[in-house]
């Protein structure tokens, strides 16, 4: 990759100005970027901004945008909260060497359809903090693809004693998931997300609505899986057909719900 101008600012304000003035490309871990453009006019490196920490606060866990997926995987607060679903969704991505480089911010900002991390985050009460745009829900952030030129500074997950589960099916351990799903539960409210459809993770709103008015048991978990499979669009690619994904959706959603109940 050839980079004409390289910026490594020491404050977020400087970084934001470079982003606007130079239309710079933000470099997280650079792992996905290097698969694409071979020439970048202005590169913006965020590694001097102290964004590489994960903080366990009383009511939330804050993941700095430059924290690596390996940090996410082994962080004690993330292992001990949310049923470990966030750690688990990072741990299934490639190998340790890769996870030592790829960042949480790059993973969310990329809004990748195959993302495991986004699926688990979406099933929780998760916010994305943008330097100028402030705190927005992850759901809103995913809908703004390409429309905002801002820096993701943090991913914030609210702690509300939520139980959570992350499920995925892969042909081989280092391949993308054929489908992934996550569920979380606080009291009688269940949140369900499904990703690698192969489109980016979405909430299964109808299945969630169905569970809100139902007793939580195996029968309703099966029904919710069927509703999710009906309501969410899935497609075919080299990893799996539409029909196979529909079946996986039923099974993974049911398993995730069973784990949280
Ligand atoms: C070979 C390969 C296999 C993979 N397999 C999986 C998998 O199975 N499951 C899975 O979930 N993921 C997978 N990924 C994705 C990976 O986990 C990362 O999410 C991805 O590579 C981006 O990480 P990065 O930090 O290197 O971001 P970069 O490549 O540096 O950046 C990605 C994008 O985000 C932008 N960006 C980066 N940081 C910020 C920020 N703070 N604010 C705003 N924009 C930002 C960049 O400009 C760029 O557009 C895979 C990636 C590769 C290359």
PDB file of C-alpha atoms and ligand atoms in Angstrom:
ATOM      1  CA  UNK A   1       0.000   0.000   0.000  1.00  0.00           C
ATOM      2  CA  UNK A   2       1.343   3.432  -0.890  1.00  0.00           C
ATOM      3  CA  UNK A   3       0.516   6.312   1.404  1.00  0.00           C
ATOM      4  CA  UNK A   4       1.317   9.859   0.243  1.00  0.00           C
ATOM      5  CA  UNK A   5       0.874  11.738   3.522  1.00  0.00           C
ATOM      6  CA  UNK A   6       0.855  10.110   6.958  1.00  0.00           C
ATOM      7  CA  UNK A   7      -0.673  11.870   9.969  1.00  0.00           C
ATOM      8  CA  UNK A   8      -0.304  10.724  13.553  1.00  0.00           C
ATOM      9  CA  UNK A   9      -1.906  13.467  15.657  1.00  0.00           C
ATOM     10  CA  UNK A  10      -1.684  13.684  19.418  1.00  0.00           C
ATOM     11  CA  UNK A  11      -5.139  15.144  20.045  1.00  0.00           C
ATOM     12  CA  UNK A  12      -8.570  14.154  18.815  1.00  0.00           C
ATOM     13  CA  UNK A  13      -9.237  17.717  17.646  1.00  0.00           C
ATOM     14  CA  UNK A  14      -6.165  17.599  15.388  1.00  0.00           C
ATOM     15  CA  UNK A  15      -7.221  14.179  14.144  1.00  0.00           C
ATOM     16  CA  UNK A  16     -10.723  15.419  13.366  1.00  0.00           C
ATOM     17  CA  UNK A  17      -9.336  18.429  11.446  1.00  0.00           C
ATOM     18  CA  UNK A  18      -7.068  16.169   9.379  1.00  0.00           C
ATOM     19  CA  UNK A  19     -10.057  13.945   8.652  1.00  0.00           C
ATOM     20  CA  UNK A  20     -12.111  16.898   7.393  1.00  0.00           C
ATOM     21  CA  UNK A  21      -9.391  18.962   5.657  1.00  0.00           C
ATOM     22  CA  UNK A  22      -7.545  16.122   3.979  1.00  0.00           C
ATOM     23  CA  UNK A  23     -10.434  13.707   3.540  1.00  0.00           C
ATOM     24  CA  UNK A  24      -8.044  11.307   5.252  1.00  0.00           C
ATOM     25  CA  UNK A  25      -8.465   7.553   5.584  1.00  0.00           C
ATOM     26  CA  UNK A  26      -8.535   6.480   9.217  1.00  0.00           C
ATOM     27  CA  UNK A  27      -6.225   3.567   9.997  1.00  0.00           C
ATOM     28  CA  UNK A  28      -7.359   1.277  12.821  1.00  0.00           C
ATOM     29  CA  UNK A  29      -5.323  -1.916  12.676  1.00  0.00           C
ATOM     30  CA  UNK A  30      -5.114  -1.555   8.901  1.00  0.00           C
ATOM     31  CA  UNK A  31      -6.049  -5.238   8.483  1.00  0.00           C
ATOM     32  CA  UNK A  32      -9.033  -4.711   6.239  1.00  0.00           C
ATOM     33  CA  UNK A  33      -7.811  -1.527   4.588  1.00  0.00           C
ATOM     34  CA  UNK A  34      -4.781  -3.287   3.192  1.00  0.00           C
ATOM     35  CA  UNK A  35      -7.038  -5.661   1.251  1.00  0.00           C
ATOM     36  CA  UNK A  36      -8.549  -2.725  -0.635  1.00  0.00           C
ATOM     37  CA  UNK A  37      -7.043   0.507  -1.936  1.00  0.00           C
ATOM     38  CA  UNK A  38      -3.416   0.235  -2.851  1.00  0.00           C
ATOM     39  CA  UNK A  39      -2.945   4.012  -2.788  1.00  0.00           C
ATOM     40  CA  UNK A  40      -4.020   6.341  -0.017  1.00  0.00           C
ATOM     41  CA  UNK A  41      -3.451  10.085  -0.276  1.00  0.00           C
ATOM     42  CA  UNK A  42      -3.777  10.875   3.419  1.00  0.00           C
ATOM     43  CA  UNK A  43      -3.664   8.310   6.190  1.00  0.00           C
ATOM     44  CA  UNK A  44      -4.767   9.138   9.710  1.00  0.00           C
ATOM     45  CA  UNK A  45      -3.188   6.990  12.425  1.00  0.00           C
ATOM     46  CA  UNK A  46      -5.102   7.109  15.734  1.00  0.00           C
ATOM     47  CA  UNK A  47      -2.547   5.234  17.801  1.00  0.00           C
ATOM     48  CA  UNK A  48      -1.256   8.250  19.787  1.00  0.00           C
ATOM     49  CA  UNK A  49      -4.654   9.252  21.169  1.00  0.00           C
ATOM     50  CA  UNK A  50      -4.920   6.929  24.159  1.00  0.00           C
ATOM     51  CA  UNK A  51      -7.902   5.146  22.650  1.00  0.00           C
ATOM     52  CA  UNK A  52      -6.529   1.666  23.274  1.00  0.00           C
ATOM     53  CA  UNK A  53      -8.045   0.971  26.676  1.00  0.00           C
ATOM     54  CA  UNK A  54     -11.063  -0.931  27.942  1.00  0.00           C
ATOM     55  CA  UNK A  55     -12.602   0.620  31.051  1.00  0.00           C
ATOM     56  CA  UNK A  56     -14.894  -1.167  33.461  1.00  0.00           C
ATOM     57  CA  UNK A  57     -17.180   1.491  34.968  1.00  0.00           C
ATOM     58  CA  UNK A  58     -20.012   1.087  37.428  1.00  0.00           C
ATOM     59  CA  UNK A  59     -22.818   1.073  34.854  1.00  0.00           C
ATOM     60  CA  UNK A  60     -20.980   0.353  31.600  1.00  0.00           C
ATOM     61  CA  UNK A  61     -17.942  -1.070  29.898  1.00  0.00           C
ATOM     62  CA  UNK A  62     -16.186   1.315  27.505  1.00  0.00           C
ATOM     63  CA  UNK A  63     -14.057  -0.149  24.732  1.00  0.00           C
ATOM     64  CA  UNK A  64     -11.622   2.376  23.224  1.00  0.00           C
ATOM     65  CA  UNK A  65     -11.656   2.365  19.423  1.00  0.00           C
ATOM     66  CA  UNK A  66      -7.987   1.361  19.243  1.00  0.00           C
ATOM     67  CA  UNK A  67      -8.304  -1.534  21.689  1.00  0.00           C
ATOM     68  CA  UNK A  68      -7.493  -4.690  19.764  1.00  0.00           C
ATOM     69  CA  UNK A  69      -9.825  -7.643  19.341  1.00  0.00           C
ATOM     70  CA  UNK A  70      -7.371  -9.617  21.484  1.00  0.00           C
ATOM     71  CA  UNK A  71      -7.833  -7.093  24.307  1.00  0.00           C
ATOM     72  CA  UNK A  72     -11.597  -7.481  23.860  1.00  0.00           C
ATOM     73  CA  UNK A  73     -11.265 -11.257  24.008  1.00  0.00           C
ATOM     74  CA  UNK A  74      -9.256 -11.412  27.240  1.00  0.00           C
ATOM     75  CA  UNK A  75     -10.578  -8.399  29.148  1.00  0.00           C
ATOM     76  CA  UNK A  76     -11.895  -9.492  32.561  1.00  0.00           C
ATOM     77  CA  UNK A  77     -14.881  -7.115  32.563  1.00  0.00           C
ATOM     78  CA  UNK A  78     -15.985  -8.362  29.153  1.00  0.00           C
ATOM     79  CA  UNK A  79     -15.500 -11.971  30.183  1.00  0.00           C
ATOM     80  CA  UNK A  80     -17.493 -11.491  33.369  1.00  0.00           C
ATOM     81  CA  UNK A  81     -20.348  -9.430  31.969  1.00  0.00           C
ATOM     82  CA  UNK A  82     -22.883 -10.104  29.192  1.00  0.00           C
ATOM     83  CA  UNK A  83     -22.463 -13.868  29.572  1.00  0.00           C
ATOM     84  CA  UNK A  84     -19.008 -13.485  28.037  1.00  0.00           C
ATOM     85  CA  UNK A  85     -20.735 -13.075  24.638  1.00  0.00           C
ATOM     86  CA  UNK A  86     -18.533 -10.141  23.582  1.00  0.00           C
ATOM     87  CA  UNK A  87     -15.290 -12.001  24.400  1.00  0.00           C
ATOM     88  CA  UNK A  88     -16.599 -15.064  22.627  1.00  0.00           C
ATOM     89  CA  UNK A  89     -17.494 -13.139  19.473  1.00  0.00           C
ATOM     90  CA  UNK A  90     -13.942 -11.699  19.316  1.00  0.00           C
ATOM     91  CA  UNK A  91     -12.278 -15.047  20.069  1.00  0.00           C
ATOM     92  CA  UNK A  92     -13.743 -16.715  16.961  1.00  0.00           C
ATOM     93  CA  UNK A  93     -12.101 -14.189  14.592  1.00  0.00           C
ATOM     94  CA  UNK A  94      -9.030 -15.583  12.805  1.00  0.00           C
ATOM     95  CA  UNK A  95      -5.978 -16.236  15.054  1.00  0.00           C
ATOM     96  CA  UNK A  96      -4.319 -14.464  17.980  1.00  0.00           C
ATOM     97  CA  UNK A  97      -1.743 -12.691  15.774  1.00  0.00           C
ATOM     98  CA  UNK A  98      -4.587 -11.198  13.747  1.00  0.00           C
ATOM     99  CA  UNK A  99      -6.602 -10.234  16.817  1.00  0.00           C
ATOM    100  CA  UNK A 100      -3.509  -8.479  18.201  1.00  0.00           C
ATOM    101  CA  UNK A 101      -3.726  -6.059  15.269  1.00  0.00           C
ATOM    102  CA  UNK A 102      -7.407  -5.596  14.313  1.00  0.00           C
ATOM    103  CA  UNK A 103      -9.189  -2.978  16.423  1.00  0.00           C
ATOM    104  CA  UNK A 104     -12.622  -2.688  17.978  1.00  0.00           C
ATOM    105  CA  UNK A 105     -13.174   0.723  16.305  1.00  0.00           C
ATOM    106  CA  UNK A 106     -12.199  -0.545  12.845  1.00  0.00           C
ATOM    107  CA  UNK A 107     -14.470  -3.548  13.333  1.00  0.00           C
ATOM    108  CA  UNK A 108     -17.493  -1.410  14.122  1.00  0.00           C
ATOM    109  CA  UNK A 109     -16.704   1.409  11.653  1.00  0.00           C
ATOM    110  CA  UNK A 110     -16.302  -1.118   8.829  1.00  0.00           C
ATOM    111  CA  UNK A 111     -19.909  -2.297   9.383  1.00  0.00           C
ATOM    112  CA  UNK A 112     -18.919  -5.612   7.816  1.00  0.00           C
ATOM    113  CA  UNK A 113     -21.715  -8.021   6.938  1.00  0.00           C
ATOM    114  CA  UNK A 114     -19.707 -10.976   8.199  1.00  0.00           C
ATOM    115  CA  UNK A 115     -18.868  -9.329  11.530  1.00  0.00           C
ATOM    116  CA  UNK A 116     -19.156 -11.475  14.653  1.00  0.00           C
ATOM    117  CA  UNK A 117     -18.328  -8.596  16.985  1.00  0.00           C
ATOM    118  CA  UNK A 118     -21.167  -6.373  15.687  1.00  0.00           C
ATOM    119  CA  UNK A 119     -23.725  -9.184  16.086  1.00  0.00           C
ATOM    120  CA  UNK A 120     -22.923  -9.644  19.773  1.00  0.00           C
ATOM    121  CA  UNK A 121     -22.777  -5.891  20.419  1.00  0.00           C
ATOM    122  CA  UNK A 122     -26.128  -5.310  18.706  1.00  0.00           C
ATOM    123  CA  UNK A 123     -27.896  -7.751  21.022  1.00  0.00           C
ATOM    124  CA  UNK A 124     -26.790  -5.650  24.018  1.00  0.00           C
ATOM    125  CA  UNK A 125     -27.502  -2.059  25.017  1.00  0.00           C
ATOM    126  CA  UNK A 126     -24.635  -0.666  22.945  1.00  0.00           C
ATOM    127  CA  UNK A 127     -23.672   2.853  21.872  1.00  0.00           C
ATOM    128  CA  UNK A 128     -20.994   4.208  19.565  1.00  0.00           C
ATOM    129  CA  UNK A 129     -19.268   7.420  20.618  1.00  0.00           C
ATOM    130  CA  UNK A 130     -18.241   9.688  17.761  1.00  0.00           C
ATOM    131  CA  UNK A 131     -15.833  12.549  18.370  1.00  0.00           C
ATOM    132  CA  UNK A 132     -18.142  15.272  16.990  1.00  0.00           C
ATOM    133  CA  UNK A 133     -21.388  13.338  16.614  1.00  0.00           C
ATOM    134  CA  UNK A 134     -21.550  12.229  20.252  1.00  0.00           C
ATOM    135  CA  UNK A 135     -23.123   9.045  21.536  1.00  0.00           C
ATOM    136  CA  UNK A 136     -25.563   7.217  19.254  1.00  0.00           C
ATOM    137  CA  UNK A 137     -26.979   3.718  19.428  1.00  0.00           C
ATOM    138  CA  UNK A 138     -25.098   1.032  17.520  1.00  0.00           C
ATOM    139  CA  UNK A 139     -28.295   0.391  15.536  1.00  0.00           C
ATOM    140  CA  UNK A 140     -28.351   4.046  14.376  1.00  0.00           C
ATOM    141  CA  UNK A 141     -24.638   3.939  13.620  1.00  0.00           C
ATOM    142  CA  UNK A 142     -25.036   0.878  11.400  1.00  0.00           C
ATOM    143  CA  UNK A 143     -27.724   2.698   9.425  1.00  0.00           C
ATOM    144  CA  UNK A 144     -25.465   5.697   8.676  1.00  0.00           C
ATOM    145  CA  UNK A 145     -23.055   3.830   6.418  1.00  0.00           C
ATOM    146  CA  UNK A 146     -20.957   6.279   4.414  1.00  0.00           C
ATOM    147  CA  UNK A 147     -22.957   9.295   5.594  1.00  0.00           C
ATOM    148  CA  UNK A 148     -20.760  10.503   8.440  1.00  0.00           C
ATOM    149  CA  UNK A 149     -17.160  11.597   8.418  1.00  0.00           C
ATOM    150  CA  UNK A 150     -16.280  11.278  12.068  1.00  0.00           C
ATOM    151  CA  UNK A 151     -13.980   9.324  14.358  1.00  0.00           C
ATOM    152  CA  UNK A 152     -15.305   6.429  16.428  1.00  0.00           C
ATOM    153  CA  UNK A 153     -13.707   6.985  19.824  1.00  0.00           C
ATOM    154  CA  UNK A 154     -15.462   4.368  21.979  1.00  0.00           C
ATOM    155  CA  UNK A 155     -17.957   1.568  22.020  1.00  0.00           C
ATOM    156  CA  UNK A 156     -20.077   1.714  25.149  1.00  0.00           C
ATOM    157  CA  UNK A 157     -21.995  -1.267  26.512  1.00  0.00           C
ATOM    158  CA  UNK A 158     -24.415  -0.559  29.335  1.00  0.00           C
ATOM    159  CA  UNK A 159     -24.355  -2.979  32.261  1.00  0.00           C
ATOM    160  CA  UNK A 160     -27.847  -3.955  33.336  1.00  0.00           C
ATOM    161  CA  UNK A 161     -27.335  -7.516  34.543  1.00  0.00           C
ATOM    162  CA  UNK A 162     -28.156  -8.713  31.070  1.00  0.00           C
ATOM    163  CA  UNK A 163     -27.521 -12.344  30.284  1.00  0.00           C
ATOM    164  CA  UNK A 164     -26.255 -12.876  26.745  1.00  0.00           C
ATOM    165  CA  UNK A 165     -25.248 -15.587  24.325  1.00  0.00           C
ATOM    166  CA  UNK A 166     -23.311 -15.585  21.046  1.00  0.00           C
ATOM    167  CA  UNK A 167     -23.672 -18.403  18.485  1.00  0.00           C
ATOM    168  CA  UNK A 168     -21.983 -18.985  15.147  1.00  0.00           C
ATOM    169  CA  UNK A 169     -21.457 -21.635  12.506  1.00  0.00           C
ATOM    170  CA  UNK A 170     -18.330 -21.732  10.324  1.00  0.00           C
ATOM    171  CA  UNK A 171     -17.027 -24.183   7.761  1.00  0.00           C
ATOM    172  CA  UNK A 172     -13.540 -23.859   9.266  1.00  0.00           C
ATOM    173  CA  UNK A 173     -12.373 -21.917  12.290  1.00  0.00           C
ATOM    174  CA  UNK A 174     -10.626 -19.134  10.327  1.00  0.00           C
ATOM    175  CA  UNK A 175     -13.371 -18.628   7.751  1.00  0.00           C
ATOM    176  CA  UNK A 176     -16.165 -16.041   8.048  1.00  0.00           C
ATOM    177  CA  UNK A 177     -19.279 -17.307   9.799  1.00  0.00           C
ATOM    178  CA  UNK A 178     -21.988 -18.746   7.551  1.00  0.00           C
ATOM    179  CA  UNK A 179     -24.376 -17.164  10.035  1.00  0.00           C
ATOM    180  CA  UNK A 180     -24.097 -15.799  13.549  1.00  0.00           C
ATOM    181  CA  UNK A 181     -26.677 -14.829  16.153  1.00  0.00           C
ATOM    182  CA  UNK A 182     -26.791 -13.342  19.618  1.00  0.00           C
ATOM    183  CA  UNK A 183     -29.462 -12.904  22.243  1.00  0.00           C
ATOM    184  CA  UNK A 184     -29.597 -11.023  25.507  1.00  0.00           C
ATOM    185  CA  UNK A 185     -32.167 -10.964  28.260  1.00  0.00           C
ATOM    186  CA  UNK A 186     -33.061  -8.562  31.059  1.00  0.00           C
ATOM    187  CA  UNK A 187     -36.020  -9.777  33.052  1.00  0.00           C
ATOM    188  CA  UNK A 188     -38.588 -10.849  30.440  1.00  0.00           C
ATOM    189  CA  UNK A 189     -37.186  -8.777  27.580  1.00  0.00           C
ATOM    190  CA  UNK A 190     -35.113 -10.596  24.979  1.00  0.00           C
ATOM    191  CA  UNK A 191     -33.066  -8.867  22.278  1.00  0.00           C
ATOM    192  CA  UNK A 192     -32.007 -10.930  19.254  1.00  0.00           C
ATOM    193  CA  UNK A 193     -29.543 -10.077  16.489  1.00  0.00           C
ATOM    194  CA  UNK A 194     -28.519 -12.095  13.457  1.00  0.00           C
ATOM    195  CA  UNK A 195     -25.469 -11.384  11.288  1.00  0.00           C
ATOM    196  CA  UNK A 196     -23.458 -12.792   8.392  1.00  0.00           C
ATOM    197  CA  UNK A 197     -26.818 -13.197   6.624  1.00  0.00           C
ATOM    198  CA  UNK A 198     -24.470 -12.450   4.725  1.00  0.00           C
ATOM    199  CA  UNK A 199     -25.558  -8.810   5.322  1.00  0.00           C
ATOM    200  CA  UNK A 200     -24.654  -6.857   8.446  1.00  0.00           C
ATOM    201  CA  UNK A 201     -26.335  -7.824  11.722  1.00  0.00           C
ATOM    202  CA  UNK A 202     -29.945  -6.830  12.242  1.00  0.00           C
ATOM    203  CA  UNK A 203     -32.337  -7.090  15.131  1.00  0.00           C
ATOM    204  CA  UNK A 204     -35.104  -9.674  14.768  1.00  0.00           C
ATOM    205  CA  UNK A 205     -37.788  -7.199  15.876  1.00  0.00           C
ATOM    206  CA  UNK A 206     -40.810  -9.459  15.265  1.00  0.00           C
ATOM    207  CA  UNK A 207     -39.271 -12.380  17.124  1.00  0.00           C
ATOM    208  CA  UNK A 208     -38.440  -9.998  19.997  1.00  0.00           C
ATOM    209  CA  UNK A 209     -42.025  -8.712  20.043  1.00  0.00           C
ATOM    210  CA  UNK A 210     -43.366 -12.269  20.073  1.00  0.00           C
ATOM    211  CA  UNK A 211     -41.223 -13.174  23.091  1.00  0.00           C
ATOM    212  CA  UNK A 212     -42.289 -10.065  24.977  1.00  0.00           C
ATOM    213  CA  UNK A 213     -45.836 -11.387  25.162  1.00  0.00           C
ATOM    214  CA  UNK A 214     -44.878 -15.011  25.781  1.00  0.00           C
ATOM    215  CA  UNK A 215     -43.588 -17.212  28.542  1.00  0.00           C
ATOM    216  CA  UNK A 216     -39.898 -17.951  27.946  1.00  0.00           C
ATOM    217  CA  UNK A 217     -39.436 -21.667  27.347  1.00  0.00           C
ATOM    218  CA  UNK A 218     -38.177 -24.080  24.711  1.00  0.00           C
ATOM    219  CA  UNK A 219     -41.385 -23.955  22.722  1.00  0.00           C
ATOM    220  CA  UNK A 220     -41.381 -20.163  22.453  1.00  0.00           C
ATOM    221  CA  UNK A 221     -37.623 -20.171  21.743  1.00  0.00           C
ATOM    222  CA  UNK A 222     -38.264 -22.460  18.749  1.00  0.00           C
ATOM    223  CA  UNK A 223     -41.101 -20.230  17.578  1.00  0.00           C
ATOM    224  CA  UNK A 224     -38.945 -17.105  17.924  1.00  0.00           C
ATOM    225  CA  UNK A 225     -36.250 -18.791  15.808  1.00  0.00           C
ATOM    226  CA  UNK A 226     -38.837 -19.476  13.117  1.00  0.00           C
ATOM    227  CA  UNK A 227     -40.117 -15.901  13.200  1.00  0.00           C
ATOM    228  CA  UNK A 228     -36.561 -14.516  12.980  1.00  0.00           C
ATOM    229  CA  UNK A 229     -35.851 -16.781  10.034  1.00  0.00           C
ATOM    230  CA  UNK A 230     -38.969 -15.483   8.260  1.00  0.00           C
ATOM    231  CA  UNK A 231     -38.524 -11.785   8.984  1.00  0.00           C
ATOM    232  CA  UNK A 232     -34.805 -11.347   8.263  1.00  0.00           C
ATOM    233  CA  UNK A 233     -33.545 -11.346   4.712  1.00  0.00           C
ATOM    234  CA  UNK A 234     -30.771 -13.847   4.096  1.00  0.00           C
ATOM    235  CA  UNK A 235     -28.917 -14.626   0.901  1.00  0.00           C
ATOM    236  CA  UNK A 236     -26.709 -17.184  -0.797  1.00  0.00           C
ATOM    237  CA  UNK A 237     -22.958 -17.010  -1.291  1.00  0.00           C
ATOM    238  CA  UNK A 238     -20.034 -19.438  -1.467  1.00  0.00           C
ATOM    239  CA  UNK A 239     -20.425 -20.259   2.242  1.00  0.00           C
ATOM    240  CA  UNK A 240     -24.055 -21.224   2.255  1.00  0.00           C
ATOM    241  CA  UNK A 241     -27.335 -21.073   0.398  1.00  0.00           C
ATOM    242  CA  UNK A 242     -30.323 -18.965   1.377  1.00  0.00           C
ATOM    243  CA  UNK A 243     -32.195 -22.148   2.379  1.00  0.00           C
ATOM    244  CA  UNK A 244     -29.326 -23.333   4.591  1.00  0.00           C
ATOM    245  CA  UNK A 245     -29.035 -19.923   6.236  1.00  0.00           C
ATOM    246  CA  UNK A 246     -32.778 -19.930   6.991  1.00  0.00           C
ATOM    247  CA  UNK A 247     -32.372 -23.261   8.801  1.00  0.00           C
ATOM    248  CA  UNK A 248     -29.268 -22.032  10.626  1.00  0.00           C
ATOM    249  CA  UNK A 249     -31.130 -18.911  11.691  1.00  0.00           C
ATOM    250  CA  UNK A 250     -33.851 -21.000  13.360  1.00  0.00           C
ATOM    251  CA  UNK A 251     -31.293 -23.181  15.140  1.00  0.00           C
ATOM    252  CA  UNK A 252     -28.878 -20.451  16.272  1.00  0.00           C
ATOM    253  CA  UNK A 253     -31.601 -18.077  17.464  1.00  0.00           C
ATOM    254  CA  UNK A 254     -33.246 -20.888  19.430  1.00  0.00           C
ATOM    255  CA  UNK A 255     -29.893 -21.883  20.999  1.00  0.00           C
ATOM    256  CA  UNK A 256     -29.070 -18.283  21.925  1.00  0.00           C
ATOM    257  CA  UNK A 257     -32.481 -17.813  23.543  1.00  0.00           C
ATOM    258  CA  UNK A 258     -32.245 -21.114  25.422  1.00  0.00           C
ATOM    259  CA  UNK A 259     -28.879 -20.039  26.783  1.00  0.00           C
ATOM    260  CA  UNK A 260     -30.221 -16.757  28.138  1.00  0.00           C
ATOM    261  CA  UNK A 261     -33.316 -18.303  29.686  1.00  0.00           C
TER     262      UNK A 261
HETATM  263  C1  LIG B   1      -8.652 -11.887   6.361  1.00  0.00           C
HETATM  264  C2  LIG B   1      -9.667 -11.323   7.297  1.00  0.00           C
HETATM  265  C3  LIG B   1     -10.564 -12.166   7.935  1.00  0.00           C
HETATM  266  C4  LIG B   1     -11.520 -11.646   8.821  1.00  0.00           C
HETATM  267  N1  LIG B   1     -12.408 -12.495   9.433  1.00  0.00           N
HETATM  268  C5  LIG B   1     -13.347 -11.989  10.255  1.00  0.00           C
HETATM  269  C6  LIG B   1     -14.295 -12.828  10.901  1.00  0.00           C
HETATM  270  O1  LIG B   1     -14.340 -14.022  10.709  1.00  0.00           O
HETATM  271  N2  LIG B   1     -15.199 -12.254  11.736  1.00  0.00           N
HETATM  272  C7  LIG B   1     -15.225 -10.912  11.967  1.00  0.00           C
HETATM  273  O2  LIG B   1     -16.058 -10.457  12.746  1.00  0.00           O
HETATM  274  N3  LIG B   1     -14.327 -10.091  11.397  1.00  0.00           N
HETATM  275  C8  LIG B   1     -13.413 -10.596  10.528  1.00  0.00           C
HETATM  276  N4  LIG B   1     -12.551  -9.755   9.902  1.00  0.00           N
HETATM  277  C9  LIG B   1     -12.657  -8.302  10.160  1.00  0.00           C
HETATM  278  C10 LIG B   1     -11.722  -7.898  11.287  1.00  0.00           C
HETATM  279  O3  LIG B   1     -12.133  -8.489  12.486  1.00  0.00           O
HETATM  280  C11 LIG B   1     -11.695  -6.376  11.485  1.00  0.00           C
HETATM  281  O4  LIG B   1     -12.966  -5.958  11.867  1.00  0.00           O
HETATM  282  C12 LIG B   1     -11.342  -5.625  10.228  1.00  0.00           C
HETATM  283  O5  LIG B   1     -10.255  -6.271   9.585  1.00  0.00           O
HETATM  284  C13 LIG B   1     -11.024  -4.153  10.520  1.00  0.00           C
HETATM  285  O6  LIG B   1     -10.091  -4.029  11.559  1.00  0.00           O
HETATM  286  P1  LIG B   1      -8.978  -2.911  11.642  1.00  0.00           P
HETATM  287  O7  LIG B   1      -8.910  -2.425  13.030  1.00  0.00           O
HETATM  288  O8  LIG B   1      -7.696  -3.419  11.084  1.00  0.00           O
HETATM  289  O9  LIG B   1      -9.565  -1.744  10.750  1.00  0.00           O
HETATM  290  P2  LIG B   1      -8.947  -1.008   9.473  1.00  0.00           P
HETATM  291  O10 LIG B   1      -8.699  -1.991   8.368  1.00  0.00           O
HETATM  292  O11 LIG B   1      -7.826  -0.145   9.899  1.00  0.00           O
HETATM  293  O12 LIG B   1     -10.189  -0.068   9.120  1.00  0.00           O
HETATM  294  C14 LIG B   1     -11.422  -0.583   8.696  1.00  0.00           C
HETATM  295  C15 LIG B   1     -12.333   0.589   8.284  1.00  0.00           C
HETATM  296  O13 LIG B   1     -12.740   1.313   9.431  1.00  0.00           O
HETATM  297  C16 LIG B   1     -12.293   2.672   9.367  1.00  0.00           C
HETATM  298  N5  LIG B   1     -11.876   2.992  10.740  1.00  0.00           N
HETATM  299  C17 LIG B   1     -10.952   2.348  11.494  1.00  0.00           C
HETATM  300  N6  LIG B   1     -10.915   2.858  12.745  1.00  0.00           N
HETATM  301  C18 LIG B   1     -11.850   3.845  12.771  1.00  0.00           C
HETATM  302  C19 LIG B   1     -12.299   4.750  13.799  1.00  0.00           C
HETATM  303  N7  LIG B   1     -11.810   4.732  15.044  1.00  0.00           N
HETATM  304  N8  LIG B   1     -13.272   5.646  13.466  1.00  0.00           N
HETATM  305  C20 LIG B   1     -13.825   5.664  12.222  1.00  0.00           C
HETATM  306  N9  LIG B   1     -13.433   4.840  11.221  1.00  0.00           N
HETATM  307  C21 LIG B   1     -12.466   3.937  11.497  1.00  0.00           C
HETATM  308  C22 LIG B   1     -11.160   2.670   8.354  1.00  0.00           C
HETATM  309  O14 LIG B   1     -10.982   3.929   7.718  1.00  0.00           O
HETATM  310  C23 LIG B   1     -11.661   1.607   7.375  1.00  0.00           C
HETATM  311  O15 LIG B   1     -12.637   2.135   6.516  1.00  0.00           O
HETATM  312  C24 LIG B   1     -11.579 -10.244   9.035  1.00  0.00           C
HETATM  313  C25 LIG B   1     -10.668  -9.396   8.386  1.00  0.00           C
HETATM  314  C26 LIG B   1      -9.716  -9.912   7.523  1.00  0.00           C
HETATM  315  C27 LIG B   1      -8.755  -8.979   6.868  1.00  0.00           C
END
